CSV table of C-alpha atoms in Angstrom, one decimal:
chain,number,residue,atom,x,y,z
A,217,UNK,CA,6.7,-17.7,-6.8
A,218,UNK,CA,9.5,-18.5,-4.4
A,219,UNK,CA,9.8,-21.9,-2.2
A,220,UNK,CA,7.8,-20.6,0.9
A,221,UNK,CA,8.1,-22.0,4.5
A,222,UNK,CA,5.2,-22.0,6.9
A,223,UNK,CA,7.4,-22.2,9.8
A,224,UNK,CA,10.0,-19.0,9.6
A,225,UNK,CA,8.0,-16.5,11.7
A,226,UNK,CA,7.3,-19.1,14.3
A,227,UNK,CA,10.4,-18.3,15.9
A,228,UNK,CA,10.5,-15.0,17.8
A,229,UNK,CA,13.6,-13.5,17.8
A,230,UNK,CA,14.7,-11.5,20.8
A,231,UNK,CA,12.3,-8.9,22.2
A,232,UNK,CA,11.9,-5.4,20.7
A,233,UNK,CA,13.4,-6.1,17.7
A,234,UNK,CA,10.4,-4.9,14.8
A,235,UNK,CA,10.9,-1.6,14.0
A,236,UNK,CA,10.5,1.2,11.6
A,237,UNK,CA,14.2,2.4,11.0
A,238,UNK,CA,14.7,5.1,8.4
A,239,UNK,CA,17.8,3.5,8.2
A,240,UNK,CA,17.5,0.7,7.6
A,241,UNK,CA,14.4,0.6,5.4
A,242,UNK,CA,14.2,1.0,1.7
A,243,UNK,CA,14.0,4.6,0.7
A,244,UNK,CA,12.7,6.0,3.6
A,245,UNK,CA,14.4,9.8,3.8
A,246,UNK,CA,11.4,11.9,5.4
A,247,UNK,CA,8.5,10.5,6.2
A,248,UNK,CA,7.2,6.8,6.1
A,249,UNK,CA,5.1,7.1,3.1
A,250,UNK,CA,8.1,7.6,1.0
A,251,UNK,CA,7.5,5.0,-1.6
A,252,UNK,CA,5.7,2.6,0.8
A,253,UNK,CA,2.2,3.1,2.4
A,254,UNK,CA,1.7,1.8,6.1
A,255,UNK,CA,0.8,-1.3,5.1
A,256,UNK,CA,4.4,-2.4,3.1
A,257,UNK,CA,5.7,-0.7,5.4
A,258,UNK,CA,4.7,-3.6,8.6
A,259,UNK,CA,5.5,-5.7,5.9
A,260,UNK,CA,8.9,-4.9,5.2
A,261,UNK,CA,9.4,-4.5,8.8
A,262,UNK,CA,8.8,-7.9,9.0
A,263,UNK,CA,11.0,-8.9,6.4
A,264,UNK,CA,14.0,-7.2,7.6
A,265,UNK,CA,13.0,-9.0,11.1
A,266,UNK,CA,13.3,-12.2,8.8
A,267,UNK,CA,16.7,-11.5,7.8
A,268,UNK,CA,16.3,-9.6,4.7
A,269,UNK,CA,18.0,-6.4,3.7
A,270,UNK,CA,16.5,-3.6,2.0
A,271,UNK,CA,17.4,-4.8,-1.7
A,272,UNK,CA,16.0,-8.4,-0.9
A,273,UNK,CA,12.6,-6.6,0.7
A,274,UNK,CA,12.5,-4.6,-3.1
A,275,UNK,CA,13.0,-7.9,-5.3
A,276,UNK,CA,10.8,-9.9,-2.5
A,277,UNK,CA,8.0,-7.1,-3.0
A,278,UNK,CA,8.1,-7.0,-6.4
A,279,UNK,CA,5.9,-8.5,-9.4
A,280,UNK,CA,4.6,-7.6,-12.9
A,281,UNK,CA,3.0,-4.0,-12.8
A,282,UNK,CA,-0.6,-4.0,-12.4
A,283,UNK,CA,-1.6,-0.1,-11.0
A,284,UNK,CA,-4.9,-0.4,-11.6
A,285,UNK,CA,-5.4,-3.8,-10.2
A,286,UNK,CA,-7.9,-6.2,-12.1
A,287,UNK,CA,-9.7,-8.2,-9.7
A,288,UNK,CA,-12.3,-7.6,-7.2
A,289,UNK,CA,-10.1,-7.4,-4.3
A,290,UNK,CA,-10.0,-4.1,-2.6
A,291,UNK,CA,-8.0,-4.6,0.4
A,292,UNK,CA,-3.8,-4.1,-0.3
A,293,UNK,CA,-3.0,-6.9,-2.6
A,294,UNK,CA,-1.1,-9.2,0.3
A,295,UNK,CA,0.5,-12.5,-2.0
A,296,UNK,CA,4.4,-11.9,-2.5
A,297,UNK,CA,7.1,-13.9,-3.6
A,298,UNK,CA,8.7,-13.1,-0.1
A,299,UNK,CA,5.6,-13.8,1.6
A,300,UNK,CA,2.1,-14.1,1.8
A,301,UNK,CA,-0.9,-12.5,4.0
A,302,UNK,CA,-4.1,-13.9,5.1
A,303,UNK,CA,-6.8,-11.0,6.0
A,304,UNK,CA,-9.3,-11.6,8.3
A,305,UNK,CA,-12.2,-9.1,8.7
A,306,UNK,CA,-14.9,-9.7,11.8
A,307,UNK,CA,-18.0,-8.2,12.5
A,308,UNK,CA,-16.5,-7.1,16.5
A,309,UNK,CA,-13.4,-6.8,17.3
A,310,UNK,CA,-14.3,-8.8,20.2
A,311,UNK,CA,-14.3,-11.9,17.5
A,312,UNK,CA,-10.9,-11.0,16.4
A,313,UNK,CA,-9.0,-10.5,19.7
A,314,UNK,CA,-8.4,-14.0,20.6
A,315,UNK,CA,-6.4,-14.8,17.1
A,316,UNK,CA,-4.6,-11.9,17.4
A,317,UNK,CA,-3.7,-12.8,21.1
A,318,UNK,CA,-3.1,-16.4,20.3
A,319,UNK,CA,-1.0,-15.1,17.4
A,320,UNK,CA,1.5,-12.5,19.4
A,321,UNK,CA,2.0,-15.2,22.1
A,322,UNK,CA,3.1,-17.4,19.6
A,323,UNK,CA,6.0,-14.5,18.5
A,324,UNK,CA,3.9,-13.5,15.4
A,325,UNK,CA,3.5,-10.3,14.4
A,326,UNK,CA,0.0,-9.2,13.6
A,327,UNK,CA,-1.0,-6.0,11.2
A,328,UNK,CA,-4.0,-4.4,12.1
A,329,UNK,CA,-6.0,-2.6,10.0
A,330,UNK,CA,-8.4,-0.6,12.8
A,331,UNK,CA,-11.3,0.2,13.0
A,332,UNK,CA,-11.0,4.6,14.1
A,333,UNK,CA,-14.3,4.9,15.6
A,334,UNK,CA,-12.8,3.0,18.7
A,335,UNK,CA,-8.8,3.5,18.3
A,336,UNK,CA,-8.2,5.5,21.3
A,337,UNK,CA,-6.7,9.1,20.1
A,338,UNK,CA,-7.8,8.3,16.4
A,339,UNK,CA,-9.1,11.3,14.4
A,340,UNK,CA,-12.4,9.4,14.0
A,341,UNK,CA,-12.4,8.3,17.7
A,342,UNK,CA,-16.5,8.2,18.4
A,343,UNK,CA,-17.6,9.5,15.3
A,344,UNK,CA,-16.8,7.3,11.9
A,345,UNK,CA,-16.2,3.8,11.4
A,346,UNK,CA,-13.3,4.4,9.0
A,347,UNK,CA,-10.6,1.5,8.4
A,348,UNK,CA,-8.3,4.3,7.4
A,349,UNK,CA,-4.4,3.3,8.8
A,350,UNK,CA,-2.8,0.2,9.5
A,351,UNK,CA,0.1,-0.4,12.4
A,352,UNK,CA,2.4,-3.6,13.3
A,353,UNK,CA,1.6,-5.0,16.7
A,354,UNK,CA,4.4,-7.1,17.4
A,355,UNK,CA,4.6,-7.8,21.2
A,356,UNK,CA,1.6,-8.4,24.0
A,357,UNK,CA,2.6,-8.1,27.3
A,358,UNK,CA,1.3,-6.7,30.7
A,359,UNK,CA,2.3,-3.3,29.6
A,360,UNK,CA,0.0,-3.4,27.2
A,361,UNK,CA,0.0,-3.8,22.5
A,362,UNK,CA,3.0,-2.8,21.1
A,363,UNK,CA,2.9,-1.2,17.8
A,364,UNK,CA,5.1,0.0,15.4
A,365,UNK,CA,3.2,3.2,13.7
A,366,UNK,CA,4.4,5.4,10.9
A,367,UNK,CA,2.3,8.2,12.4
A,368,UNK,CA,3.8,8.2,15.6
A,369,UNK,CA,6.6,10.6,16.7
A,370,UNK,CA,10.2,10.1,14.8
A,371,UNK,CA,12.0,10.6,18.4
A,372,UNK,CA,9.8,7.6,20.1
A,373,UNK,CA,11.2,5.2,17.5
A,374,UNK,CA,7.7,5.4,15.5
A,375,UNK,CA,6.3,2.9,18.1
A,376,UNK,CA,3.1,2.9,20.5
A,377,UNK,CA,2.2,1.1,23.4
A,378,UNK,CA,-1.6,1.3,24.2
A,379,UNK,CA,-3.7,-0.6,27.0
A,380,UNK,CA,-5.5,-3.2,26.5
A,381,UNK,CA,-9.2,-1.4,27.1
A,382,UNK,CA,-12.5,-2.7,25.4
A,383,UNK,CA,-12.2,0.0,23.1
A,384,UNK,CA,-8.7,-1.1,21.8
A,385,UNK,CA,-10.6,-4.8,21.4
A,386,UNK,CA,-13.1,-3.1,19.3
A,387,UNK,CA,-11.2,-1.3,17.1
A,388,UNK,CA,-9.1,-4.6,16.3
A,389,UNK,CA,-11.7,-6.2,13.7
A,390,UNK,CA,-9.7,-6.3,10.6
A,391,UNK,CA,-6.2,-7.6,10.5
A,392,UNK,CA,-3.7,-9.6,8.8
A,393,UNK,CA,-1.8,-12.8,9.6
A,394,UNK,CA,1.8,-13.3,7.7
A,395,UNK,CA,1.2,-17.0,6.6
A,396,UNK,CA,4.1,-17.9,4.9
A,397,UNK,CA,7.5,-16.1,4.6
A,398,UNK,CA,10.5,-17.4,1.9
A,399,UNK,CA,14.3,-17.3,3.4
A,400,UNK,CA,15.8,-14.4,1.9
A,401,UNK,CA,18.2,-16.2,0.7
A,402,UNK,CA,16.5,-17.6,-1.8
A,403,UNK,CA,15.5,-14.7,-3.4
A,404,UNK,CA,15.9,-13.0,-7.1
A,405,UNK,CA,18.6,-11.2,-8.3
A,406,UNK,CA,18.1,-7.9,-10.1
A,407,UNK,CA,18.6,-9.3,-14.0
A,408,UNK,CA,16.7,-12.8,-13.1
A,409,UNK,CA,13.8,-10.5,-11.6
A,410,UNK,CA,13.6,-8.3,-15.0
A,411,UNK,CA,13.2,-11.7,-16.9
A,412,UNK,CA,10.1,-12.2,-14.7
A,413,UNK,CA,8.7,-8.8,-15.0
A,414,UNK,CA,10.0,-6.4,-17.4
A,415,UNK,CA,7.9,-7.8,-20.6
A,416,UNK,CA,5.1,-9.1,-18.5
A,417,UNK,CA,4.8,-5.4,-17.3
A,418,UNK,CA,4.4,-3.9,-21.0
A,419,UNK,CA,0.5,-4.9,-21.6
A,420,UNK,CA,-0.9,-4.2,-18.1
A,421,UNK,CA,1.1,-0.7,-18.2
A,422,UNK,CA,-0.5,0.6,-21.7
A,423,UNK,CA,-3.5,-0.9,-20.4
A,424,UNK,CA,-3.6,1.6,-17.4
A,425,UNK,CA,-2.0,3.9,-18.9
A,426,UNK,CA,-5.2,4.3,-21.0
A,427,UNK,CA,-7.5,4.1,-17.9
A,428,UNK,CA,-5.5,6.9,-16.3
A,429,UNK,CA,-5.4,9.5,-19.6
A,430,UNK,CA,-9.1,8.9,-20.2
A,431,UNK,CA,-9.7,9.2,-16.5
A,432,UNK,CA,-8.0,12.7,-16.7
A,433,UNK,CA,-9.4,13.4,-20.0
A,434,UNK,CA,-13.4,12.3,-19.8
A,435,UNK,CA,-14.4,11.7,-16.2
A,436,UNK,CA,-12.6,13.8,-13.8
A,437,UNK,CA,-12.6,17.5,-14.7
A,438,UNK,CA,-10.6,18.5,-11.7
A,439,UNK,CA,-13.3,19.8,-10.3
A,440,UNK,CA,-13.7,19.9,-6.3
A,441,UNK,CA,-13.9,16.2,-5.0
A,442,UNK,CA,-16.6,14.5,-2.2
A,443,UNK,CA,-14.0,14.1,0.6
A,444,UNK,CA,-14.6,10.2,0.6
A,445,UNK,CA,-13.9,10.3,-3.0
A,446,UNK,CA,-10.5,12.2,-2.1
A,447,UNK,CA,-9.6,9.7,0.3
A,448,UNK,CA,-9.8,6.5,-1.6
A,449,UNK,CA,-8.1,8.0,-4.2
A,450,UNK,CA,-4.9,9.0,-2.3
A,451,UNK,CA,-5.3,5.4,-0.6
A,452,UNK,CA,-5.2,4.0,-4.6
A,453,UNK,CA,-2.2,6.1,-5.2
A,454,UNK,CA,-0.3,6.0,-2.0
A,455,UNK,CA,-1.3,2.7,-1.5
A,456,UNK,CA,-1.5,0.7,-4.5
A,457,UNK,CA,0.2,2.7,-7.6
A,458,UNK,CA,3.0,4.5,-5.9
A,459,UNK,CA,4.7,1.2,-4.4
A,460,UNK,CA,4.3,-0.7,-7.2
A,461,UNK,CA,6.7,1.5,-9.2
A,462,UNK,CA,8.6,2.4,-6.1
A,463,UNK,CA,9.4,-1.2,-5.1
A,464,UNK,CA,10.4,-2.3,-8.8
A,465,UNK,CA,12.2,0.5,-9.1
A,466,UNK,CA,14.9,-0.7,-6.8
A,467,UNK,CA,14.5,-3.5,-7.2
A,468,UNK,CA,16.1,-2.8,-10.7
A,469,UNK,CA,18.4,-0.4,-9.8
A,470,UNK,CA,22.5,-1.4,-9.9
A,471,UNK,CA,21.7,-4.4,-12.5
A,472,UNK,CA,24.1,-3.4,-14.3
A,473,UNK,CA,22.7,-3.8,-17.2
A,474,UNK,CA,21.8,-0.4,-18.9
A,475,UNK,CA,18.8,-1.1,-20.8
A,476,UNK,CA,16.9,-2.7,-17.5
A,477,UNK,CA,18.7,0.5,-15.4
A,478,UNK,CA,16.9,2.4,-17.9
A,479,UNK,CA,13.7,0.6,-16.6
A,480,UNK,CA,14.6,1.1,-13.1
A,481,UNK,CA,15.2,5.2,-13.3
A,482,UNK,CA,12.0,5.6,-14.8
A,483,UNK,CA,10.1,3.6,-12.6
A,484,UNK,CA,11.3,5.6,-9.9
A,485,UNK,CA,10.4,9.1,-11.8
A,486,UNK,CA,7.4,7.8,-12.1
A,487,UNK,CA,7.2,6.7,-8.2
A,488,UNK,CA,8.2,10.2,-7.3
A,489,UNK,CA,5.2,11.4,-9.3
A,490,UNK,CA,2.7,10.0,-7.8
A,491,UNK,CA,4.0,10.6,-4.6
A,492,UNK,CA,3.2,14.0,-5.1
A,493,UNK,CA,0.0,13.3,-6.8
A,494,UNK,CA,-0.9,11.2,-3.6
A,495,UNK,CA,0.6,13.2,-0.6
A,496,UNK,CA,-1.2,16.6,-2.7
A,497,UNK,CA,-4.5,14.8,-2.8
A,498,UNK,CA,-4.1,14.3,1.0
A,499,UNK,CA,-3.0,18.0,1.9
A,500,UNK,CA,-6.1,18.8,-0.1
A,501,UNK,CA,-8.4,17.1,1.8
A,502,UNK,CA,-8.7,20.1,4.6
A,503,UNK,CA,-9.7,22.7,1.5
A,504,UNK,CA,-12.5,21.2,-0.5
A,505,UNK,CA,-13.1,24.0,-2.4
A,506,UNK,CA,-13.6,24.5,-5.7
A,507,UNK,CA,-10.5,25.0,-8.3
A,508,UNK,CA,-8.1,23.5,-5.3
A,509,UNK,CA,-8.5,19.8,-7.4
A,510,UNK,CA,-7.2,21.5,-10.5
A,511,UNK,CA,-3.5,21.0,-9.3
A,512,UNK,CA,-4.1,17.3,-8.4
A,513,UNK,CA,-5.7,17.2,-11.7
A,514,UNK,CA,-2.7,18.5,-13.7
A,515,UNK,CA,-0.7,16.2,-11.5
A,516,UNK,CA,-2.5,13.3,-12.9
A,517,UNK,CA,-1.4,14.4,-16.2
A,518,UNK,CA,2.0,14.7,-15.6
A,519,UNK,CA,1.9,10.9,-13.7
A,520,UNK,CA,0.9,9.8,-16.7
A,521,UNK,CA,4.0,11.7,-19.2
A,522,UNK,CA,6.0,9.9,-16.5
A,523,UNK,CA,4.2,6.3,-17.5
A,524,UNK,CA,4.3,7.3,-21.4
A,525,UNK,CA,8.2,7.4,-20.3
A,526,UNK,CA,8.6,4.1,-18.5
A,527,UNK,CA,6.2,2.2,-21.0
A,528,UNK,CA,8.8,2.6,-24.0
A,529,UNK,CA,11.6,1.8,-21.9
A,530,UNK,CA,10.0,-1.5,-21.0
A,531,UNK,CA,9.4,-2.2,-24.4
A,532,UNK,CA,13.0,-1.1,-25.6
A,533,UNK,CA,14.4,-3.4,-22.8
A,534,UNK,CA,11.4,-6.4,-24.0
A,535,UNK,CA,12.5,-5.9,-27.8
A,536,UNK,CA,9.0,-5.1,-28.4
A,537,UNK,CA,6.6,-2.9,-29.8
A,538,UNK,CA,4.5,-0.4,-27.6
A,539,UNK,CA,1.0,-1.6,-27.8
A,540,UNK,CA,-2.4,-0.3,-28.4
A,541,UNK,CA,-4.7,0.1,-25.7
A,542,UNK,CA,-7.9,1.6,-25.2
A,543,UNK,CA,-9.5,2.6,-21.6
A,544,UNK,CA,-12.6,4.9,-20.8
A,545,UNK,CA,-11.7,5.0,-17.2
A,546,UNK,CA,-14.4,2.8,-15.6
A,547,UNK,CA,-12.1,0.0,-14.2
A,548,UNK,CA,-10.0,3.4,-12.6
A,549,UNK,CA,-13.1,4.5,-11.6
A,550,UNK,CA,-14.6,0.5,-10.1
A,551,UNK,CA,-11.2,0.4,-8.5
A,552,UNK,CA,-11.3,3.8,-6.9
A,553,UNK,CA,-14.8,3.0,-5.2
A,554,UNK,CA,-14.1,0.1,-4.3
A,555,UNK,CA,-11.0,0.9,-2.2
A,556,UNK,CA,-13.2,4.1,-0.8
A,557,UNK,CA,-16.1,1.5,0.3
A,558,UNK,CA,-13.1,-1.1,2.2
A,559,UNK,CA,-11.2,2.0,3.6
A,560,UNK,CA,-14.6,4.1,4.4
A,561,UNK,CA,-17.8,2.7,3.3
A,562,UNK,CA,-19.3,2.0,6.6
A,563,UNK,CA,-20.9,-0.8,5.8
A,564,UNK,CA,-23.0,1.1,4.2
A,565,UNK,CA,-23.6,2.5,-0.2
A,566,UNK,CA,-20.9,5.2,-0.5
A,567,UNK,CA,-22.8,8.9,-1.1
A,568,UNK,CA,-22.9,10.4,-4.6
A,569,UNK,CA,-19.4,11.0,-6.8
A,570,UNK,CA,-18.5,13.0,-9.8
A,571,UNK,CA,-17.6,9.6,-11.5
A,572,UNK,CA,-20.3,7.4,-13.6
């Protein structure tokens, strides 16, 4: 990991200047879930806040491929050679509000992961205690929280600014703190980044590449989903498999070397895949009817040709053989509900699913 300093985001710089720029952010061409999810996407705000352009936020971002993460960890996987996050989650929001106050006073950005059931103007406002979006407040004033939100309007700069109510206090039980953050200077360049990750990728990749054929193969039959099963699993692809590839992808990109931009164009076929796996997942969401999963089912397929793809140029470009690997799709399946349960569990056992 990079040399990290506790002390660069003490420093605020002048006021109003997080945002979410199309422009200026990486790969960002119609909506802001392309390639990132609204988590990386307050990250990478931050970043470029930092100093850091849009390559440096790519290399920064990116590690060894792991799309099915190992681990027990279901939140978004926050420990980055650019920087590291610390998530805190509280039973009330009311125990969390005085960090986070403490924390924008002191010129620190905060991302919140809230709670709907009390977001005022949330979907689930009053009716389900779903940790479903995440926004970047970066400034607390006596106007009120400014955020910077990927679902608000385009032509208001993607930003809110909401009161400060008891119901905004609620809502604000689970959020991150940027710990540490590595002077982008300091960062990898494209061919010293491919040493790092290019063979250490080859394993974990056939690994979950057998996890994702025998999910498509033996557990899901693309039949119609529970709609908290259909959630967590665009929230794994949007928010876990998609950037991974996305964020390696150009981070690769212009190495000049061809082998390793070999790596780099089929990481980002591969991102562009499950893009459309993940955004179709979420469009399907309204339908939940029977024989409407069958295209996200085929999709998975297809995500996975993409992988087959990208595995043997990683292994062309590590001099080695493509391994073996064997999966029955129960870590896919222990990964999914386990993101479902963070996102929207409740608190509480998850209902029945199609999956073992």
């Amino acid at each position: 990991m990079s040399e990290l300093t506790e002390d660069a985001l003490r420093v605020p710089g002048p006021a109003g200047t997080y945002a979410f720029d199309p422009r200026t952010a990486l790969g960002w061409k119609d909506i802001g879930l392309d390639g990132l999810g609204c988590f990386l996407r307050s990250v990478e705000s931050v970043l470029l806040h930092a100093g850091y352009d849009a390559g440096q936020v790519a290399r920064g971002l990116s590690r060894p491929l792991d799309l099915v993460r190992r681990g027990e960890w279901y939140g978004p996987e926050s420990d980055y050679p650019a920087c590291r996050l610390r998530w805190v989650d509280e039973e009330q929001g009311a125990d969390a509000w005085p960090v986070i106050e403490r924390t924008l006073a002191d010129g620190r950005p905060v991302v919140l992961m809230y709670d709907g059931f009390h977001w005022p103007g949330d979907p689930y406002e009053g009716a389900h205690h779903y940790h479903h979006h995440m926004v970047l407040a970066h400034r607390l004033d006596a106007d009120g929280l400014h955020l910077l939100d990927t679902d608000a309007p385009a032509d208001e700069g993607y930003a809110r600014r909401l009161p400060v109510t008891d119901g905004l206090v609620a809502a604000c039980s689970r959020y991150a703190l940027v710990d540490h953050i590595a002077p982008p200077a300091r960062g990898r360049g494209a061919l010293e980044l491919a040493e790092d990750v290019i063979a250490a990728s080859v394993r974990p990749l056939a690994e979950d590449l057998a996890e994702l054929r025998a999910f498509h193969r033996d557990v899901w039959s693309g039949a119609r989903l529970p709609l908290l099963a259909a959630k967590g699993l665009d929230v794994m692809v949007l928010g876990d498999i998609q950037p991974q590839l996305f964020l390696l992808g150009h981070a690769l990109d212009g190495s000049g070397d061809t082998r390793v931009q070999t790596v780099a164009d089929a990481l980002l076929a591969a991102a562009r895949r499950a893009q459309k796996l993940g955004l179709l997942v979420m469009g399907l969401h309204r339908y939940q009817a029977e024989g409407v999963y069958s295209l996200a089912h085929e999709e998975v397929r297809v995500l996975t040709d993409r992988l087959e793809e990208l595995l043997a140029a990683l292994c062309a470009c590590a001099d080695t053989a493509v391994p073996h690997a064997e999966g029955d799709g129960s870590r896919l399946v222990r990964r999914l509900r386990g993101e479902t349960a963070w996102c929207f569990g409740e608190g509480r056992p998850l209902p029945e699913t199609p999956f073992a």
